[in-house]
Amino acid sequence: SSPTLSRLETGASRADAWALHQVLVDHFIASFASPPEELILDVDASDIPLHGGQELKQFHAYYDHHCYLPLYVFCGQSMLACLLRPSRIDGARHAAAVLRLLVTRLRQAWPDVKIIIRGDSGFCRQPLLRWCERAKVQYIIGLARNKRLQARVELAEQVLERDYQRTGMKQRLVTEFRYAAASWNKTRRVLTRLEYGAQGVNPRFVVTNIANRDADAMQLYDRLYCARGEAENRIKEVQLDLFGTRASCHRFAANQFRVLLAALAYTLMQRLREFALRGTELERASAATIRVRLLKIGAAIVRNTRRVRILLASHHPLRHVFAHAAQAMAP
């Protein structure tokens, strides 16, 4: 009932949040029949708007409202962490600590797995980069544009502009160079994607420690870094389809618990897609589609001492999907 759930939420503690995060990671590990060769961890942040008197409620200038700033970590479509944070902080705060704990746990399960950390320029911080290098973790992280970086690519941009003026076609170049910010302890590999079109120049920069000779700048940027945007779609799915922005409790710990309930609901949806709905028309469906077409429907449930049967209408368009899911999930 609602009162029971409310008491459960308001009584939640930091220890409960830690335990639920362990559940997320343990379910992810258990989903593999054999050790994976490579894991790509996507780290990102988003906002949860607040409209009441919640603990640690703060105004965020970028989002232009009071909010929390949760930190998400995904591996593919699986969520590994959802840490609720106040918003008046550096967006990368706690990221290194969370990733350190995740990498340690994943390597306990799979000692030989190759791990790559991927994020936008908000997570390009010296402590995170140095920890990755010490821990032998590869990274590919966005790098914010500045005057020194702009000076390095100025001549290339002039060439692109000249070619655009001559051909009228949008020009693009992906290349790399060595670079060290003032706070860095050494030079690092930086990829740059330069474009010149009708709206002018549009540079992007990425720092990485991936040194594989077969992975040239264009492959790393186009095939590896640009895929980072998929994590943003997963965050939208959690927040919009599964009520991941429901943070109306007064206590901060209670709101962390609510956010983790949405994370667990997302994990359930992902496991349904991965195991029960594989090979069906809902294999790639969003959580909202699964809720509306598969879960929120009318059915008769008949239970006896031996089994539970779900009786759908004979004309239900997804009867075959239910049959497939039941067969896939059967012990």
C-alpha positions as a printed NumPy array, in Angstrom:
array([[  0.   ,   0.   ,   0.   ],
       [  1.03 ,   3.633,  -0.367],
       [  1.393,   4.216,   3.414],
       [  3.595,   1.138,   3.738],
       [  5.805,   2.243,   0.851],
       [  6.033,   5.748,   2.316],
       [  7.258,   4.382,   5.639],
       [  9.773,   2.23 ,   3.79 ],
       [ 11.128,   5.242,   1.879],
       [ 11.347,   7.603,   4.844],
       [ 13.149,   4.972,   6.9  ],
       [ 15.846,   4.375,   4.27 ],
       [ 19.479,   4.981,   5.199],
       [ 22.861,   5.28 ,   3.482],
       [ 23.461,   1.613,   4.275],
       [ 20.32 ,   0.71 ,   2.329],
       [ 21.553,   2.729,  -0.661],
       [ 24.903,   0.914,  -0.519],
       [ 23.139,  -2.461,  -0.406],
       [ 20.905,  -1.63 ,  -3.376],
       [ 23.924,  -0.509,  -5.401],
       [ 25.488,  -3.883,  -4.655],
       [ 22.34 ,  -5.514,  -6.018],
       [ 22.693,  -3.563,  -9.282],
       [ 26.313,  -4.639,  -9.739],
       [ 25.731,  -8.256,  -8.679],
       [ 22.843,  -8.625, -11.141],
       [ 25.022,  -7.17 , -13.888],
       [ 27.799,  -9.673, -13.168],
       [ 25.32 , -12.564, -12.992],
       [ 23.915, -11.649, -16.427],
       [ 27.1  , -12.907, -18.136],
       [ 27.416, -16.612, -18.874],
       [ 31.157, -16.194, -19.523],
       [ 33.692, -13.471, -18.647],
       [ 33.561, -10.498, -21.05 ],
       [ 36.724,  -9.361, -22.795],
       [ 35.91 ,  -5.64 , -22.592],
       [ 33.583,  -3.366, -20.632],
       [ 32.887,   0.285, -21.439],
       [ 31.643,   2.297, -18.454],
       [ 29.718,   5.448, -19.365],
       [ 29.621,   8.086, -16.632],
       [ 27.206,  10.997, -16.87 ],
       [ 25.141,  13.384, -14.742],
       [ 21.653,  14.801, -15.065],
       [ 19.25 ,  16.914, -13.058],
       [ 16.222,  16.061, -10.931],
       [ 14.056,  19.214, -10.534],
       [ 12.903,  20.034,  -6.997],
       [  9.855,  22.067,  -6.035],
       [  9.609,  21.637,  -2.252],
       [ 11.744,  21.912,   0.867],
       [ 13.963,  18.863,   0.321],
       [ 17.228,  18.474,   2.217],
       [ 20.272,  19.733,   0.291],
       [ 18.058,  21.47 ,  -2.255],
       [ 20.226,  23.926,  -4.212],
       [ 19.967,  26.13 ,  -7.294],
       [ 21.898,  25.107, -10.407],
       [ 22.664,  27.941, -12.826],
       [ 23.059,  25.726, -15.909],
       [ 19.663,  24.049, -15.481],
       [ 18.169,  27.294, -14.13 ],
       [ 16.205,  25.679, -11.31 ],
       [ 16.58 ,  23.992,  -7.93 ],
       [ 17.569,  20.375,  -8.375],
       [ 19.625,  17.368,  -7.397],
       [ 22.49 ,  16.272,  -9.653],
       [ 22.594,  12.451,  -9.7  ],
       [ 25.616,  10.613, -11.081],
       [ 24.881,   7.643, -13.365],
       [ 27.186,   4.872, -14.533],
       [ 26.075,   2.532, -17.335],
       [ 27.735,  -0.38 , -19.086],
       [ 25.938,  -0.733, -22.376],
       [ 22.267,  -0.711, -21.382],
       [ 22.896,  -1.921, -17.824],
       [ 22.902,   0.565, -14.951],
       [ 25.689,   0.061, -12.397],
       [ 25.327,   3.147, -10.202],
       [ 22.886,   5.964,  -9.504],
       [ 24.331,   8.255,  -6.848],
       [ 22.161,  11.159,  -5.731],
       [ 24.097,  14.385,  -5.091],
       [ 23.308,  18.022,  -4.273],
       [ 23.601,  20.262,  -7.319],
       [ 26.005,  22.987,  -6.153],
       [ 29.091,  20.862,  -6.798],
       [ 31.504,  20.071,  -9.58 ],
       [ 29.709,  17.691, -11.935],
       [ 32.623,  15.237, -11.675],
       [ 32.611,  15.097,  -7.885],
       [ 32.524,  11.525,  -6.497],
       [ 32.979,  10.114, -10.036],
       [ 36.51 ,   8.858,  -9.376],
       [ 35.47 ,   7.2  ,  -6.102],
       [ 32.418,   5.515,  -7.645],
       [ 34.382,   4.269, -10.645],
       [ 37.169,   3.006,  -8.391],
       [ 34.686,   0.895,  -6.416],
       [ 33.053,  -0.424,  -9.597],
       [ 36.34 ,  -1.336, -11.263],
       [ 37.521,  -3.126,  -8.121],
       [ 34.317,  -5.187,  -7.947],
       [ 34.309,  -6.008, -11.656],
       [ 37.926,  -7.117, -11.541],
       [ 37.154,  -9.356,  -8.584],
       [ 34.681, -11.169, -10.813],
       [ 36.744, -10.937, -14.022],
       [ 40.463, -10.317, -13.32 ],
       [ 41.415, -10.132, -17.013],
       [ 38.644,  -7.861, -18.265],
       [ 39.63 ,  -4.729, -20.197],
       [ 37.826,  -1.647, -18.86 ],
       [ 37.317,   1.654, -20.698],
       [ 35.808,   4.728, -19.016],
       [ 33.929,   7.153, -21.257],
       [ 32.502,  10.565, -20.389],
       [ 32.02 ,  14.132, -21.572],
       [ 34.279,  17.101, -20.823],
       [ 32.664,  17.623, -17.419],
       [ 34.569,  14.575, -16.182],
       [ 37.991,  15.554, -17.518],
       [ 39.666,  16.02 , -14.146],
       [ 43.309,  15.359, -13.295],
       [ 42.595,  13.015, -10.316],
       [ 40.375,  10.793, -12.48 ],
       [ 42.858,  10.644, -15.353],
       [ 45.773,   9.862, -13.06 ],
       [ 43.841,   7.163, -11.22 ],
       [ 42.903,   5.494, -14.514],
       [ 46.548,   5.441, -15.561],
       [ 47.69 ,   4.013, -12.223],
       [ 44.933,   1.386, -12.232],
       [ 45.59 ,   0.411, -15.876],
       [ 42.115,   1.515, -16.9  ],
       [ 41.682,   3.04 , -20.339],
       [ 39.661,   6.225, -20.787],
       [ 38.282,   8.395, -23.555],
       [ 36.865,  11.631, -22.129],
       [ 35.852,  14.937, -23.655],
       [ 38.168,  17.925, -23.242],
       [ 36.792,  21.447, -22.919],
       [ 37.853,  23.924, -25.595],
       [ 40.376,  26.612, -24.579],
       [ 42.731,  29.12 , -26.211],
       [ 45.724,  26.781, -26.273],
       [ 43.765,  23.993, -27.914],
       [ 42.264,  26.439, -30.379],
       [ 45.737,  27.66 , -31.333],
       [ 46.818,  24.081, -32.084],
       [ 44.086,  23.6  , -34.689],
       [ 43.876,  27.116, -36.105],
       [ 45.787,  26.337, -39.31 ],
       [ 43.729,  23.203, -39.966],
       [ 40.519,  25.199, -39.518],
       [ 41.74 ,  27.755, -42.034],
       [ 42.312,  24.972, -44.577],
       [ 38.807,  23.595, -43.933],
       [ 37.327,  27.076, -44.345],
       [ 39.13 ,  27.578, -47.655],
       [ 37.928,  24.172, -48.939],
       [ 34.377,  24.964, -47.87 ],
       [ 34.419,  28.316, -49.673],
       [ 35.715,  26.579, -52.794],
       [ 33.352,  23.582, -52.841],
       [ 30.335,  24.741, -50.84 ],
       [ 30.37 ,  21.377, -49.057],
       [ 30.775,  20.837, -45.321],
       [ 34.365,  19.932, -44.442],
       [ 35.416,  17.514, -41.689],
       [ 38.738,  16.382, -40.261],
       [ 39.615,  14.065, -37.354],
       [ 43.237,  14.121, -36.228],
       [ 45.326,  13.996, -33.045],
       [ 48.241,  15.621, -31.223],
       [ 50.01 ,  15.593, -27.84 ],
       [ 48.889,  18.125, -25.264],
       [ 49.278,  18.928, -21.565],
       [ 47.126,  21.34 , -19.584],
       [ 48.843,  23.451, -16.949],
       [ 47.55 ,  21.179, -14.171],
       [ 48.575,  17.932, -15.874],
       [ 51.696,  16.059, -14.866],
       [ 52.454,  14.904, -18.427],
       [ 51.365,  15.191, -22.04 ],
       [ 48.471,  13.042, -23.199],
       [ 46.94 ,  11.952, -26.488],
       [ 44.242,  14.374, -27.651],
       [ 41.858,  13.697, -30.536],
       [ 40.206,  16.582, -32.325],
       [ 37.251,  16.627, -34.675],
       [ 37.097,  19.765, -36.8  ],
       [ 34.159,  20.781, -38.966],
       [ 33.454,  23.815, -41.09 ],
       [ 30.056,  24.448, -42.644],
       [ 27.373,  27.062, -43.112],
       [ 27.423,  27.89 , -39.397],
       [ 31.181,  28.232, -39.229],
       [ 33.717,  26.215, -37.274],
       [ 32.728,  23.514, -34.763],
       [ 35.71 ,  21.877, -32.989],
       [ 35.592,  19.027, -30.465],
       [ 38.435,  17.668, -28.33 ],
       [ 38.855,  14.315, -26.573],
       [ 41.665,  13.072, -24.326],
       [ 42.5  ,   9.371, -24.169],
       [ 45.199,   6.957, -23.035],
       [ 44.232,   4.315, -25.61 ],
       [ 47.459,   3.722, -27.486],
       [ 46.486,   0.84 , -29.748],
       [ 48.104,   1.478, -33.108],
       [ 45.12 ,  -0.022, -34.918],
       [ 42.785,   2.485, -33.254],
       [ 43.381,   5.652, -35.277],
       [ 41.878,   9.005, -34.365],
       [ 38.825,   8.681, -36.597],
       [ 37.929,   5.2  , -35.327],
       [ 38.31 ,   6.246, -31.709],
       [ 36.21 ,   9.365, -32.131],
       [ 33.472,   8.119, -34.467],
       [ 33.046,   4.549, -33.257],
       [ 33.985,   4.769, -29.589],
       [ 33.54 ,   8.277, -28.213],
       [ 30.414,   9.277, -30.154],
       [ 28.611,   6.173, -28.868],
       [ 28.661,   7.883, -25.459],
       [ 25.378,   9.573, -26.364],
       [ 23.54 ,   6.286, -25.875],
       [ 23.973,   6.659, -22.096],
       [ 21.955,   9.877, -22.269],
       [ 19.081,   7.921, -23.814],
       [ 19.233,   5.439, -20.931],
       [ 19.057,   8.294, -18.396],
       [ 15.988,   9.696, -20.162],
       [ 14.394,   6.262, -20.046],
       [ 14.943,   5.997, -16.293],
       [ 13.801,   9.507, -15.518],
       [ 10.884,   9.9  , -17.932],
       [  9.527,   6.351, -18.318],
       [ 10.197,   4.956, -14.82 ],
       [  9.656,   7.997, -12.571],
       [ 13.354,   8.485, -11.848],
       [ 12.761,  12.14 , -10.962],
       [ 10.38 ,  11.358,  -8.097],
       [ 12.233,  13.059,  -5.229],
       [  9.539,  14.733,  -3.171],
       [ 10.563,  13.329,   0.238],
       [ 12.061,  15.767,   2.702],
       [ 15.022,  13.57 ,   3.676],
       [ 17.891,  13.273,   1.227],
       [ 18.401,   9.58 ,   2.036],
       [ 14.747,   8.865,   1.266],
       [ 15.086,  10.513,  -2.136],
       [ 18.208,   8.476,  -2.833],
       [ 16.151,   5.37 ,  -2.062],
       [ 13.4  ,   6.506,  -4.444],
       [ 15.907,   7.059,  -7.242],
       [ 17.327,   3.588,  -6.647],
       [ 13.838,   2.087,  -6.878],
       [ 13.631,   3.576, -10.378],
       [ 17.086,   2.123, -11.106],
       [ 15.901,  -1.328, -10.03 ],
       [ 12.786,  -0.952, -12.191],
       [ 15.021,  -0.064, -15.124],
       [ 17.162,  -3.144, -14.44 ],
       [ 14.022,  -5.299, -14.486],
       [ 12.983,  -3.812, -17.835],
       [ 16.456,  -4.354, -19.244],
       [ 16.508,  -7.997, -18.143],
       [ 13.078,  -8.477, -19.745],
       [ 14.418,  -7.091, -23.021],
       [ 17.613,  -9.095, -22.795],
       [ 16.216, -12.495, -21.849],
       [ 12.43 , -12.746, -22.077],
       [ 11.774, -10.505, -25.094],
       [ 14.755, -11.448, -27.247],
       [ 13.63 , -12.226, -30.778],
       [ 10.253, -10.48 , -30.378],
       [  8.971,  -7.149, -31.624],
       [  9.61 ,  -5.668, -28.145],
       [ 13.273,  -6.658, -28.04 ],
       [ 14.381,  -3.045, -28.499],
       [ 11.304,  -1.36 , -27.047],
       [ 11.604,   1.429, -24.512],
       [ 10.512,   0.964, -20.92 ],
       [  7.407,   3.086, -21.592],
       [  6.377,   0.821, -24.489],
       [  6.875,  -2.318, -22.393],
       [  4.804,  -0.84 , -19.567],
       [  1.911,   0.15 , -21.813],
       [  1.816,  -2.811, -24.199],
       [  2.985,  -5.685, -22.004],
       [  2.413,  -4.894, -18.317],
       [ -0.515,  -2.456, -17.989],
       [ -3.131,  -4.674, -19.62 ],
       [ -6.245,  -6.537, -18.51 ],
       [ -5.903, -10.246, -17.832],
       [ -7.401, -12.985, -15.663],
       [ -5.061, -14.669, -13.192],
       [ -5.919, -18.222, -12.133],
       [ -3.908, -19.686,  -9.268],
       [ -3.928, -23.117,  -7.713],
       [ -1.482, -25.14 ,  -5.653],
       [  0.574, -26.165,  -8.691],
       [  0.798, -23.137, -10.951],
       [ -0.278, -19.593, -11.785],
       [ -1.91 , -18.987, -15.154],
       [ -2.418, -15.638, -16.899],
       [ -5.372, -15.697, -19.277],
       [ -5.39 , -13.049, -22.002],
       [ -8.163, -12.213, -24.385],
       [ -8.046, -14.376, -27.497],
       [ -7.663, -11.318, -29.72 ],
       [ -4.822,  -9.725, -27.718],
       [ -2.151,  -8.674, -30.281],
       [  0.783,  -9.686, -28.068],
       [ -0.275, -13.169, -26.996],
       [  2.705, -14.623, -28.837],
       [  5.06 , -12.268, -26.967],
       [  3.691, -13.466, -23.617],
       [  4.137, -17.075, -24.702],
       [  7.695, -16.408, -25.827],
       [  8.554, -14.615, -22.586],
       [  7.059, -17.377, -20.445],
       [  9.044, -20.027, -22.308],
       [ 12.264, -17.987, -22.089],
       [ 11.924, -17.418, -18.347],
       [ 10.892, -20.966, -17.497],
       [ 13.386, -22.757, -15.181]])
